[in-house]
Coordinates of C-alpha atoms in Angstrom, one line a residue:
X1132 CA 34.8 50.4 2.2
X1133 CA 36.9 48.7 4.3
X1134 CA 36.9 49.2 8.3
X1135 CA 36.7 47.8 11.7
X1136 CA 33.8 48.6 13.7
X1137 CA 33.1 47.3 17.3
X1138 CA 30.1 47.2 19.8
X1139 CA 30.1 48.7 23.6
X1140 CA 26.9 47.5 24.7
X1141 CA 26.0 44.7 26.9
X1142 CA 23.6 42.6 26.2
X1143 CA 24.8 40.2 23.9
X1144 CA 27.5 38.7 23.1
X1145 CA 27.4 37.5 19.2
X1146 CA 28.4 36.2 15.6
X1147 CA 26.6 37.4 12.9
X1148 CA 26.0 35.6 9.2
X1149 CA 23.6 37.1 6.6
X1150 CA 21.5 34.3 5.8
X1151 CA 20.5 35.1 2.3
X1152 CA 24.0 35.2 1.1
X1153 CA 26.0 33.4 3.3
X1154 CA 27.9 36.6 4.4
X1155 CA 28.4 38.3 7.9
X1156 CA 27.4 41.8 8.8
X1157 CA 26.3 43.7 11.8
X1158 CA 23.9 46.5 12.4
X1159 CA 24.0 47.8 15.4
X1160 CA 20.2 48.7 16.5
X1161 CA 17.6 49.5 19.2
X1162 CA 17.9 46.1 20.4
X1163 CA 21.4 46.1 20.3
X1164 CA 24.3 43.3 21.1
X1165 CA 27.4 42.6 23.1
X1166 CA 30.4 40.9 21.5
X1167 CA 30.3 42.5 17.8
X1168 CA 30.8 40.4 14.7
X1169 CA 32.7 39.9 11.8
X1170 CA 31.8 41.5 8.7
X1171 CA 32.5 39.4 5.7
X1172 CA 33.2 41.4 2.5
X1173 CA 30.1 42.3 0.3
X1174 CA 29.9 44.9 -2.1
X1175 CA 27.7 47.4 -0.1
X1176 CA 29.1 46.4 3.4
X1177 CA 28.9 49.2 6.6
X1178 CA 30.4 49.4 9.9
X1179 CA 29.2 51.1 12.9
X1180 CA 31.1 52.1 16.2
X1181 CA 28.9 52.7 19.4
X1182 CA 25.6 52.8 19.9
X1183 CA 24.6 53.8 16.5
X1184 CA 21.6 53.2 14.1
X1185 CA 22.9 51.2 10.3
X1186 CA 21.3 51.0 7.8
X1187 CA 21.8 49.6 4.5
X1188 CA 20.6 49.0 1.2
X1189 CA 20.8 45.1 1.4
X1190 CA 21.3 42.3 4.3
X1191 CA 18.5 42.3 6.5
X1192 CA 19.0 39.7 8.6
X1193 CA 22.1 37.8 10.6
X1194 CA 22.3 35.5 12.9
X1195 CA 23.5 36.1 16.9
X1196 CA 24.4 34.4 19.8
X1197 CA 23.5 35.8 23.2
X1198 CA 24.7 35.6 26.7
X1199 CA 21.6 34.2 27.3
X1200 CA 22.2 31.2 25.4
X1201 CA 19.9 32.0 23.0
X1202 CA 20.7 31.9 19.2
X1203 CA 18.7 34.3 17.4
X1204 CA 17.5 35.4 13.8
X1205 CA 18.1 39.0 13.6
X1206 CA 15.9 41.4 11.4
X1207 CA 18.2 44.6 11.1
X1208 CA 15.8 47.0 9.7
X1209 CA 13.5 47.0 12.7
X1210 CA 15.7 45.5 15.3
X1211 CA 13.4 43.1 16.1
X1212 CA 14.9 39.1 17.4
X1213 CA 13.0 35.9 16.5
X1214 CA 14.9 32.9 19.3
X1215 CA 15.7 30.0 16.9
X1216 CA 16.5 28.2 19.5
X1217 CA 18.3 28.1 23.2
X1218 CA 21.5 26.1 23.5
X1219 CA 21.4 27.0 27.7
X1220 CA 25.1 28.1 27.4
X1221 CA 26.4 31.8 28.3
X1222 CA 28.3 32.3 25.0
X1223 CA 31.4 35.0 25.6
X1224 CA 33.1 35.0 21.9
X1225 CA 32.0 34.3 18.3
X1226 CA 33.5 34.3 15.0
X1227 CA 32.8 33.2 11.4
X1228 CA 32.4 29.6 10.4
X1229 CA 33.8 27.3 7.9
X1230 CA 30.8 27.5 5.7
X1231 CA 27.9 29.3 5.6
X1232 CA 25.4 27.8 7.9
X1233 CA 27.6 27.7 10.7
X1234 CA 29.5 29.8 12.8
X1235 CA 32.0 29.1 15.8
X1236 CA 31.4 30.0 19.7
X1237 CA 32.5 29.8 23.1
X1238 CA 31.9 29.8 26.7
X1239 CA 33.8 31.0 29.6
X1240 CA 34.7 27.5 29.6
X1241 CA 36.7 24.7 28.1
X1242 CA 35.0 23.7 24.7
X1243 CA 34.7 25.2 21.1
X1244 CA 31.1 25.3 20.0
X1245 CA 29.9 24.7 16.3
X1246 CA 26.2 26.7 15.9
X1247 CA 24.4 25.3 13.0
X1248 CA 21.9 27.9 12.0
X1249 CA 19.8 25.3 9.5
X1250 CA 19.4 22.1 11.9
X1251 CA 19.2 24.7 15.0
X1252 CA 22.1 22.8 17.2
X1253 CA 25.2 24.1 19.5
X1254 CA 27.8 21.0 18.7
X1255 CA 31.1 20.4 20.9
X1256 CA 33.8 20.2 18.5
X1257 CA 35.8 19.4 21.6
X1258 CA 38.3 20.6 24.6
X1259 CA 41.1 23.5 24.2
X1260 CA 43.2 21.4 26.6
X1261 CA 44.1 21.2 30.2
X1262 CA 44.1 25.2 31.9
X1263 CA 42.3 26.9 28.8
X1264 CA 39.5 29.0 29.1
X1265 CA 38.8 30.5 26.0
X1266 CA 36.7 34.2 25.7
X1267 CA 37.3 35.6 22.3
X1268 CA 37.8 34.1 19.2
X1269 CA 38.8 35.4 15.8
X1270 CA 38.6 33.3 12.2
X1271 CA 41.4 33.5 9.4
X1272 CA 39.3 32.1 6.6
X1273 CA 42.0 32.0 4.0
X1274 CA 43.9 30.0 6.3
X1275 CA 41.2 28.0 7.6
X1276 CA 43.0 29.3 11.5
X1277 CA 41.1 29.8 14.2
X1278 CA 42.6 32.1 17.1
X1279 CA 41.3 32.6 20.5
X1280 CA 42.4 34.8 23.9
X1281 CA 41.8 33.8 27.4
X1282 CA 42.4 38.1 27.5
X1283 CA 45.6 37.7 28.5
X1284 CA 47.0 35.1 26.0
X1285 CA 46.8 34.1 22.3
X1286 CA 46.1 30.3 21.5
X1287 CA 45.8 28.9 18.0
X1288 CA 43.1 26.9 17.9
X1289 CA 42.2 23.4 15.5
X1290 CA 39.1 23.8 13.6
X1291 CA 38.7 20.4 13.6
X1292 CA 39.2 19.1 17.1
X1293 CA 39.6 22.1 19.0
X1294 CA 42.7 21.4 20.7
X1295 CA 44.6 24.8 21.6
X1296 CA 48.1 25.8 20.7
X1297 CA 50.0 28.5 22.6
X1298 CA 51.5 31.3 20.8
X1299 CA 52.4 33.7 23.1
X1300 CA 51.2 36.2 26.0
X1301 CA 50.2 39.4 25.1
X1302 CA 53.1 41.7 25.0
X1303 CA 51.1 44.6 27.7
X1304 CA 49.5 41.8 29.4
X1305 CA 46.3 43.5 29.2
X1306 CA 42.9 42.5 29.1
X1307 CA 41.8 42.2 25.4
X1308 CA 38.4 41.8 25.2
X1309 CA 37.8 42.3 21.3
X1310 CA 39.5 40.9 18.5
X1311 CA 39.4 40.0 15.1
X1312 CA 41.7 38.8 12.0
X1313 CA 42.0 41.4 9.5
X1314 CA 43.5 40.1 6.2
X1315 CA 45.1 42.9 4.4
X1316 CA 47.5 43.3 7.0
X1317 CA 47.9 39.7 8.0
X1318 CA 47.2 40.6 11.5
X1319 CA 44.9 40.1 14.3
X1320 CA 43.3 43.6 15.7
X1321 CA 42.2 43.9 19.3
X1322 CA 41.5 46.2 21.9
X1323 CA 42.4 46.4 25.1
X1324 CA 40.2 47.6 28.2
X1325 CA 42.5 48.9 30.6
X1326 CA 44.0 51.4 28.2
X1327 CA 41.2 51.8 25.9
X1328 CA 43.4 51.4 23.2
X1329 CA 43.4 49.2 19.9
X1330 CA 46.3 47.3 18.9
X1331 CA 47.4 44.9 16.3
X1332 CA 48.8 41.5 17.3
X1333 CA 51.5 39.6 15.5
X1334 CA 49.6 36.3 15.1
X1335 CA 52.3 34.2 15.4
X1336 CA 54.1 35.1 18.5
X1337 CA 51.2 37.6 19.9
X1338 CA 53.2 40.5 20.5
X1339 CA 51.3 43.9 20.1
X1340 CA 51.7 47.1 18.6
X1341 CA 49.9 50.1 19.9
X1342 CA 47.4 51.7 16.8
X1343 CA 45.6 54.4 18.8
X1344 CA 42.9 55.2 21.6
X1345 CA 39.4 54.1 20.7
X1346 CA 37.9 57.0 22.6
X1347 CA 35.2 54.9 24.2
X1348 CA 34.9 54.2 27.9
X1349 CA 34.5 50.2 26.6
X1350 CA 34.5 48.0 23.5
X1351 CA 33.2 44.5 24.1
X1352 CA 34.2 43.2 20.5
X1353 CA 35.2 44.6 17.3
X1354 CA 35.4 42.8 13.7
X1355 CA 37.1 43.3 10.2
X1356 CA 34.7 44.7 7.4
X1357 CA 35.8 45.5 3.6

């Protein structure tokens, strides 16, 4: 099954990886999160929209980030958190990593983040550049691309040094909130909060096209599932 699913509640803001496997999932539970993650592709995967109950056959556990600071192990058949450990930053956007004990984040703020769920560390990969303030950030793993939004503008971002490349504003100039990189279209999805609406966005020049109204008074995050 393949999907997009996204989160409306407010408590955490996070990025999810399935420790057993490697792979990314989200259940959205009792205790539930801000800032939805991506979903990497597994044979029995499931997405949820809202505040809803998942639950699957397999992937118990994943890994989020809060606005707390905190980086948590996540049991989803209970919905019960265990800290790992607290990196004292207010995370607002996370998205898969380049392998599979580590996951990229950000601040309100200036600086990509590396989490490193096996030595338990938040590692400044370094500064977006001079103005940038990422919020949201979405990862094209075939590409090895990273993409972030400020809401109002798409950057490409290095993986590597975290230096931040302008593509574009976004066409509405909404407030996007939510994104993520869906690969079978090439595109990044997003939605917006003013309208309510989700949209695809052209990720090399950022212009949108409208898909359809989400329904929801808010989504805080959505991410790409197959």
């Amino acid at each position: 099954m393949a999907g997009v699913g996204g989160s409306i509640d407010d408590r955490f803001f996070v990025d999810a990886r399935e420790p057993a496997r490697g792979t990314q999932v989200l259940r959205i539970l009792g205790h539930t999160f801000r800032k939805g993650v991506v979903m990497r592709r597994t044979i029995a995967s499931l997405w949820c929209l809202g505040l809803a109950v998942c639950s699957p056959a397999f992937a118990d556990l994943f890994y989020g980030a809060s606005s707390n600071g905190g980086i948590y192990l996540v049991d989803t058949s209970t919905g019960s958190t265990t800290v790992l450990f607290n990196a004292g930053i207010t995370w607002y956007g996370a998205t898969d990593g380049v392998d599979a004990a580590s996951f990229f984040a950000t601040p309100y703020g200036d600086t990509l983040y590396r989490i490193d769920v096996v030595a338990n560390t938040a590692t400044a990969i370094g500064f977006y550049g001079p103005g940038i303030s990422m919020r949201e950030l979405a990862y094209d793993e075939s590409a090895n691309t990273l993409y972030g939004t400020d809401y109002t503008n798409l950057y490409s971002i290095d993986v590597n040094t975290a230096a931040a490349s302008f593509i574009g504003a976004l066409a509405i100039g909404g407030n996007f909130w939510a994104m993520d990189y869906d690969p079978t279209i090439d595109e990044l999805v997003a939605v917006e909060q003013n309208t309510r609406a989700m949209y695809y966005i052209d990720r090399n020049t950022g212009t949108t096209s409208f898909v359809g109204a989400t329904g929801q008074s808010r989504i805080t995050d959505i991410w790409y599932s197959s």
